[in-house]
PDB file of C-alpha atoms in Angstrom:
ATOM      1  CA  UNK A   1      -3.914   3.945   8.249  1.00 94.00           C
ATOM      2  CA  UNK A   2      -5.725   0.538   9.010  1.00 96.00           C
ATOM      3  CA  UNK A   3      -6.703  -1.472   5.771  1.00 97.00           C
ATOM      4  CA  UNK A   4      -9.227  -4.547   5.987  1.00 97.00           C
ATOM      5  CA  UNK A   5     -12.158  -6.690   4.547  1.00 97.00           C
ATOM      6  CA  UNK A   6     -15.349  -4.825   4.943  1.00 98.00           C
ATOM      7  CA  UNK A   7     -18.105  -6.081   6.888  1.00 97.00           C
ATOM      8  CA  UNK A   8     -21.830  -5.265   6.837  1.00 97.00           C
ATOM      9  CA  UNK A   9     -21.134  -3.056   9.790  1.00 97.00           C
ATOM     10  CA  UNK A  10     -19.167  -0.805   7.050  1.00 97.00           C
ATOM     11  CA  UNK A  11     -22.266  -0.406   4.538  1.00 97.00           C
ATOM     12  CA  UNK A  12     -22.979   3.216   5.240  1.00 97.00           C
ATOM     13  CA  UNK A  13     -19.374   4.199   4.799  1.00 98.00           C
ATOM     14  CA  UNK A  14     -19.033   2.400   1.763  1.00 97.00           C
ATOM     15  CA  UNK A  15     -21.998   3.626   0.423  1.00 97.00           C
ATOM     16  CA  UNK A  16     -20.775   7.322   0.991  1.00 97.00           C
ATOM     17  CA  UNK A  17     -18.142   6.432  -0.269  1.00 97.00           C
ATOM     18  CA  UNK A  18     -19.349   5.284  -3.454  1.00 97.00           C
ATOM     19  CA  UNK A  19     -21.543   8.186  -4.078  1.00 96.00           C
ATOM     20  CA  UNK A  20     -18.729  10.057  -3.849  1.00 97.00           C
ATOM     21  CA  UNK A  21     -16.394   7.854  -6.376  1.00 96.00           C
ATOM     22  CA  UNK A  22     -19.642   8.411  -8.639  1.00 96.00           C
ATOM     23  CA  UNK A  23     -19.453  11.981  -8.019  1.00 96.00           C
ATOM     24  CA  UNK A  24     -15.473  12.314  -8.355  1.00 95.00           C
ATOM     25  CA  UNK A  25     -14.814  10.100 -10.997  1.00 93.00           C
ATOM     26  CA  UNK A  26     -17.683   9.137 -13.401  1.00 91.00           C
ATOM     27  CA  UNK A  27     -15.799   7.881 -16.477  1.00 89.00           C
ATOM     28  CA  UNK A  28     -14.148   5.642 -14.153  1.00 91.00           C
ATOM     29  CA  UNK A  29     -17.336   3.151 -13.364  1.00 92.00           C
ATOM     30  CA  UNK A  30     -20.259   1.668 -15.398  1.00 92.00           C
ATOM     31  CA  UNK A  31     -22.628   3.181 -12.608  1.00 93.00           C
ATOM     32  CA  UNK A  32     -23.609   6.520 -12.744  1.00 92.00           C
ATOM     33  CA  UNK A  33     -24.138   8.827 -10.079  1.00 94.00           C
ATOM     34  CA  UNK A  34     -27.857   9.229 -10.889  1.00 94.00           C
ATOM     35  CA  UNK A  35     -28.584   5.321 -11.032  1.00 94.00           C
ATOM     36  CA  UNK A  36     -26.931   4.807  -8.015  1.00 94.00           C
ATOM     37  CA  UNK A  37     -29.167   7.308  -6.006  1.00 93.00           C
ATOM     38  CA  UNK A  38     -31.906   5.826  -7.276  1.00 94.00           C
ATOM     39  CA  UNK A  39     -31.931   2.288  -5.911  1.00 93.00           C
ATOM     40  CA  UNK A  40     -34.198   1.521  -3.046  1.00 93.00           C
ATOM     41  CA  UNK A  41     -32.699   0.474   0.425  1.00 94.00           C
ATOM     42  CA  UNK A  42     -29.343   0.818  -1.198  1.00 93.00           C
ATOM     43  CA  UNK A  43     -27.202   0.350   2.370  1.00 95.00           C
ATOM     44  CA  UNK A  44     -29.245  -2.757   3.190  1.00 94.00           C
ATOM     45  CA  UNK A  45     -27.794  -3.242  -0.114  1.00 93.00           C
ATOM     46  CA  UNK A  46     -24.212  -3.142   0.036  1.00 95.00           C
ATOM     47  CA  UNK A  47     -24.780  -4.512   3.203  1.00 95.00           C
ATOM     48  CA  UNK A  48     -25.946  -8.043   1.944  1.00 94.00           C
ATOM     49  CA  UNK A  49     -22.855  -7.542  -0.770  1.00 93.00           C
ATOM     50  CA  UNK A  50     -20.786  -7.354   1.938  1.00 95.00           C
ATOM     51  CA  UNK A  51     -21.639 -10.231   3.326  1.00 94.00           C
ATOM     52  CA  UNK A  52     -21.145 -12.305   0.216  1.00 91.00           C
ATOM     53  CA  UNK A  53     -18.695 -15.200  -0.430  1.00 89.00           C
ATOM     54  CA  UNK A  54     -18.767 -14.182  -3.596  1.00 92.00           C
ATOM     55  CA  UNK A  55     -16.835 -11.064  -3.194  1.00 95.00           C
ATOM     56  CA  UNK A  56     -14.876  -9.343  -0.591  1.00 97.00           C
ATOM     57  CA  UNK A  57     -14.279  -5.910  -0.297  1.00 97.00           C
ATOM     58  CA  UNK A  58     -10.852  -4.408   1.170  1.00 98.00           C
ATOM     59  CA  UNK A  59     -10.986  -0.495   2.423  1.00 98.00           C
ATOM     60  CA  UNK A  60      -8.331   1.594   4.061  1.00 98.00           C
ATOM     61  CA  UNK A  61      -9.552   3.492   7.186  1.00 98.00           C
ATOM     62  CA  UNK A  62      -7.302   7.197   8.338  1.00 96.00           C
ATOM     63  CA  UNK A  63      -8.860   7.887  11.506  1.00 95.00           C
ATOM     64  CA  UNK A  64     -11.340   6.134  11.998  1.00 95.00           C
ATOM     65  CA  UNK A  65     -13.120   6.869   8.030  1.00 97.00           C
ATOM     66  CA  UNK A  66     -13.573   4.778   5.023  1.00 98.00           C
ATOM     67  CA  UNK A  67     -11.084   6.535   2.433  1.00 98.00           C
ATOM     68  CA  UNK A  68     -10.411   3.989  -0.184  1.00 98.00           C
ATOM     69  CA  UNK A  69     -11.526   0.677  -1.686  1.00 97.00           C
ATOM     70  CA  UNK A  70     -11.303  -2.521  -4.091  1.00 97.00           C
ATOM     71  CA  UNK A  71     -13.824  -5.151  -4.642  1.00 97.00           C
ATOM     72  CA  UNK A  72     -12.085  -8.389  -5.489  1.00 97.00           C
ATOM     73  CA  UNK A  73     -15.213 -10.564  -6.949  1.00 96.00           C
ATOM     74  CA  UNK A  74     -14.293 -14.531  -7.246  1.00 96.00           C
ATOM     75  CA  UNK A  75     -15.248 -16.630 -10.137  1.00 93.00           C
ATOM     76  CA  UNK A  76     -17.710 -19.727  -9.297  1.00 91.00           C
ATOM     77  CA  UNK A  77     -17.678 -21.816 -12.356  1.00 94.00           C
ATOM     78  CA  UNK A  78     -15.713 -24.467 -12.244  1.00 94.00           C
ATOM     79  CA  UNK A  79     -13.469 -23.919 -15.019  1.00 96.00           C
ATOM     80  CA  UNK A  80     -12.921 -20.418 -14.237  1.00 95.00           C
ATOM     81  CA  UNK A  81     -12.312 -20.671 -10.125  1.00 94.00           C
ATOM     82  CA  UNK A  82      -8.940 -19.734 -10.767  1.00 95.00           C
ATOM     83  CA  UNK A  83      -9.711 -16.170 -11.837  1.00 97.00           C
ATOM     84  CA  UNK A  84     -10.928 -13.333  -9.545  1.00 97.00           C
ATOM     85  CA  UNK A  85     -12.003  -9.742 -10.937  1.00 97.00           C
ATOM     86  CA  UNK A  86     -10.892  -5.927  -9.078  1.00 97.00           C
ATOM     87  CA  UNK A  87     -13.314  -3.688 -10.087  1.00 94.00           C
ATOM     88  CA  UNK A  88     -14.547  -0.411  -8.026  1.00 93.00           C
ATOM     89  CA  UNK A  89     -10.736   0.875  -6.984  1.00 96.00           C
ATOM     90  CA  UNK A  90     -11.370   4.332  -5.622  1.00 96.00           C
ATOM     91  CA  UNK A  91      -8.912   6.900  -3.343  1.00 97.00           C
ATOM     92  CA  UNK A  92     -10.920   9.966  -1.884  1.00 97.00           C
ATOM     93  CA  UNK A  93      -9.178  13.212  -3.612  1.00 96.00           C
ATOM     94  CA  UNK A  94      -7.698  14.097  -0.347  1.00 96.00           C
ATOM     95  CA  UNK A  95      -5.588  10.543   0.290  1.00 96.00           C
ATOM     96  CA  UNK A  96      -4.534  10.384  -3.608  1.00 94.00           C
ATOM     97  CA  UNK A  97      -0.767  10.113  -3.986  1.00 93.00           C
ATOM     98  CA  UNK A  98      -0.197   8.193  -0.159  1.00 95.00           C
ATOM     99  CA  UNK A  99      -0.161   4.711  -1.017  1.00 95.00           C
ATOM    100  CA  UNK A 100      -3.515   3.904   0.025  1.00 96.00           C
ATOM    101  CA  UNK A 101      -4.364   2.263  -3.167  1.00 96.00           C
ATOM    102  CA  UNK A 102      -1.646   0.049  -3.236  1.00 97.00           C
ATOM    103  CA  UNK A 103      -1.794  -0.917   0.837  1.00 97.00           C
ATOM    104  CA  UNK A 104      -5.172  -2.058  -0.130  1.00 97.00           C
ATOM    105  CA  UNK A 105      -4.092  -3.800  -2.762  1.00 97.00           C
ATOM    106  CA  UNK A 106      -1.508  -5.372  -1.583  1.00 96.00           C
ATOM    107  CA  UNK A 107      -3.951  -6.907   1.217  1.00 97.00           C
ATOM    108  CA  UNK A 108      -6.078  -7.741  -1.364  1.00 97.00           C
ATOM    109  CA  UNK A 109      -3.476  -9.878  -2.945  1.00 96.00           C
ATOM    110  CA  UNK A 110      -1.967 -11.372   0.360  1.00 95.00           C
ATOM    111  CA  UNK A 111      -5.761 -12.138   1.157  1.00 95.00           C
ATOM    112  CA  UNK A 112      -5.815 -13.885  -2.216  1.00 95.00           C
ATOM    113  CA  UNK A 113      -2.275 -15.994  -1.647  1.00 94.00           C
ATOM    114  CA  UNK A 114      -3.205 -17.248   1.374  1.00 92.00           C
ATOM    115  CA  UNK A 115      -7.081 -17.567   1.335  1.00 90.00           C
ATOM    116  CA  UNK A 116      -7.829 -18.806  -2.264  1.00 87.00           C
ATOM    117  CA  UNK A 117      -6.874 -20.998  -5.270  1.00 90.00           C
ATOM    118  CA  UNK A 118      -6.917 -18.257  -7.489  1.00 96.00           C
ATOM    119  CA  UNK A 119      -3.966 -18.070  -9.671  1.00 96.00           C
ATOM    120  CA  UNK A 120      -5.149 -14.640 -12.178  1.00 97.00           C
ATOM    121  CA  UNK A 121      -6.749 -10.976 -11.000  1.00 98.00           C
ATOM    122  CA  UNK A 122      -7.860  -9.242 -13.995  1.00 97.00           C
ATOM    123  CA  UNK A 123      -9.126  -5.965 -13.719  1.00 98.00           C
ATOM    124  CA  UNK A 124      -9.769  -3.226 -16.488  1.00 97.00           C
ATOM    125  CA  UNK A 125      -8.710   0.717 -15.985  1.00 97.00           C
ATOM    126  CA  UNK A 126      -9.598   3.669 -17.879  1.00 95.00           C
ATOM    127  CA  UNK A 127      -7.210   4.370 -20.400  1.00 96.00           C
ATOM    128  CA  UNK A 128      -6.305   7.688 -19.041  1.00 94.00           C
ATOM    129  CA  UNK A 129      -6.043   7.248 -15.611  1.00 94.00           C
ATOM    130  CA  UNK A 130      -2.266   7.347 -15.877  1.00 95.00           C
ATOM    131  CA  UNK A 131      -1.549   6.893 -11.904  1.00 94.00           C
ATOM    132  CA  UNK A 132      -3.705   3.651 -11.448  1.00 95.00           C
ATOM    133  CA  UNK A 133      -1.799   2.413 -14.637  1.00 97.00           C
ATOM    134  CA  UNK A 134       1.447   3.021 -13.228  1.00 97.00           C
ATOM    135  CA  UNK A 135       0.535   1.557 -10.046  1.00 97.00           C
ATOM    136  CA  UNK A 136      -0.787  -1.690 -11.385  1.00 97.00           C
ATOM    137  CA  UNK A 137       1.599  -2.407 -13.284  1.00 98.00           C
ATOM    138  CA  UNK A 138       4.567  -1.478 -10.199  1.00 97.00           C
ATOM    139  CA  UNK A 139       2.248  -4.219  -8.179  1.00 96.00           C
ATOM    140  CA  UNK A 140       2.449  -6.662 -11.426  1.00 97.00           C
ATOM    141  CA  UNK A 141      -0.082  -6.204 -13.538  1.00 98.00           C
ATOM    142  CA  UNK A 142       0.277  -6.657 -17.266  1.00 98.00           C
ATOM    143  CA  UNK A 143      -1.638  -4.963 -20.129  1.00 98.00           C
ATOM    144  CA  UNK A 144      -3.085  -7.533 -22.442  1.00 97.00           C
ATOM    145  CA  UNK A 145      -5.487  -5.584 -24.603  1.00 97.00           C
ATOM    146  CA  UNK A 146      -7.078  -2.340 -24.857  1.00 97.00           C
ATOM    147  CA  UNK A 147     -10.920  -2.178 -25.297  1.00 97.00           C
ATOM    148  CA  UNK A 148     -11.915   0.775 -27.045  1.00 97.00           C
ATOM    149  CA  UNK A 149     -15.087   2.546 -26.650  1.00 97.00           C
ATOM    150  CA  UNK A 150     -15.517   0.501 -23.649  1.00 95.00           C
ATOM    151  CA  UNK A 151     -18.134   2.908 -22.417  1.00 93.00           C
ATOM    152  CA  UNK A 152     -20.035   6.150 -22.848  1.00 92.00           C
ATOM    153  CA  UNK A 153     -20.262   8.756 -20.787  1.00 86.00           C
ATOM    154  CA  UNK A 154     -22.379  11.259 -22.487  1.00 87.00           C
ATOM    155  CA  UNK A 155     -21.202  11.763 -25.565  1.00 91.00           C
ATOM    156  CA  UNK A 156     -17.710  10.657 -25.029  1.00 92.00           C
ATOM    157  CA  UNK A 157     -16.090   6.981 -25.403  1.00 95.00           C
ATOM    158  CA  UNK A 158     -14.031   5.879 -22.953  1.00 94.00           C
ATOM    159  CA  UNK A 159     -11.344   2.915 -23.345  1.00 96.00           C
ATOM    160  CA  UNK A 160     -10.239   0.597 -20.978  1.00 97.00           C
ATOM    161  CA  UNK A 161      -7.035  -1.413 -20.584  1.00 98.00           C
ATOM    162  CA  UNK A 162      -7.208  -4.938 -19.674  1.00 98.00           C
ATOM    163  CA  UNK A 163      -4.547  -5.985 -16.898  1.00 98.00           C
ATOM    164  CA  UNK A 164      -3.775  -9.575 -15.223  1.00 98.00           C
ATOM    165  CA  UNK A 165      -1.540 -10.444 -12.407  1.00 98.00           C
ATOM    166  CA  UNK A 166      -0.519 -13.915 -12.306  1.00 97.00           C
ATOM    167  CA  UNK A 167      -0.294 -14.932  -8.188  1.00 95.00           C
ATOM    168  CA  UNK A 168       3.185 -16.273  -7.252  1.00 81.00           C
ATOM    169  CA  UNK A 169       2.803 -18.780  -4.410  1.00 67.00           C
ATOM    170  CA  UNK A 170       4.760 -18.289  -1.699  1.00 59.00           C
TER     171      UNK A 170
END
């Protein structure tokens, strides 16, 4: 397994990628499956994202496919520079329970220590999704509030934890 910052080059196997975490897990992101199919040119897309400053997106490759991801999105204010957000964390079914999640993350981070001033990740998680709880919190992360009926999916509320990880310099 290779993990590494996404490039444009990577834009159709993130976006198949996507559509799948849509598919697989749709309590688990604001998107929904049927928005996301519905935006025009939506590779070109992901491909400008991609080749933001703004954010940078880490992915795990197994021969020679895109089979997990983070987005690590950086603040630009001034008085909040020192904070980047992880948002879109997703494991296709078939690589859950191998440590792909946190090998990205753990480049993510590393990326972070040396690359940036920021000193806080926050990221939120769906209150039930036990095994990306436990594995936050083995990286670091901290719960600091839970946000209830975060969102709806249907007619059901879903809450969300809210986690930080405070960067230790090296």
């Amino acid at each position: 397994m290779q993990t590494r910052i996404l490039t444009a080059e990577d834009a159709s196997a993130y976006w198949k990628l996507r559509l799948e975490a849509l598919q697989e897990s749709p309590e688990s992101f604001a998107t929904s499956y049927e928005e996301a199919v519905m935006r025009e040119n939506p590779v070109q897309r992901v491909a400008d994202i991609l080749s933001s400053n703004s954010a940078k997106t880490f992915g795990a490759f197994q021969d020679g496919e895109l089979i997990g991801n983070i987005i690590v999105s950086f603040q630009t204010m001034p008085k909040l520079q020192h904070k980047a957000s992880i948002f879109g964390v997703y494991v296709t079914p078939s690589a859950r329970g191998k440590g792909i999640a946190e090998a990205i993350m753990q480049t993510l981070i590393s990326y972070i220590e040396q690359n940036s001033e920021v000193e806080v990740l926050d990221l939120t998680v769906v209150s039930t999704n036990v095994p990306a709880i436990r594995l936050y919190e083995k990286i670091g992360f901290v719960k600091w509030g839970l946000e209830e009926k975060s969102m709806k999916n249907n007619d059901r509320f879903i809450d969300e934890w809210h986690m930080n990880l405070f960067i230790q310099r090296r």
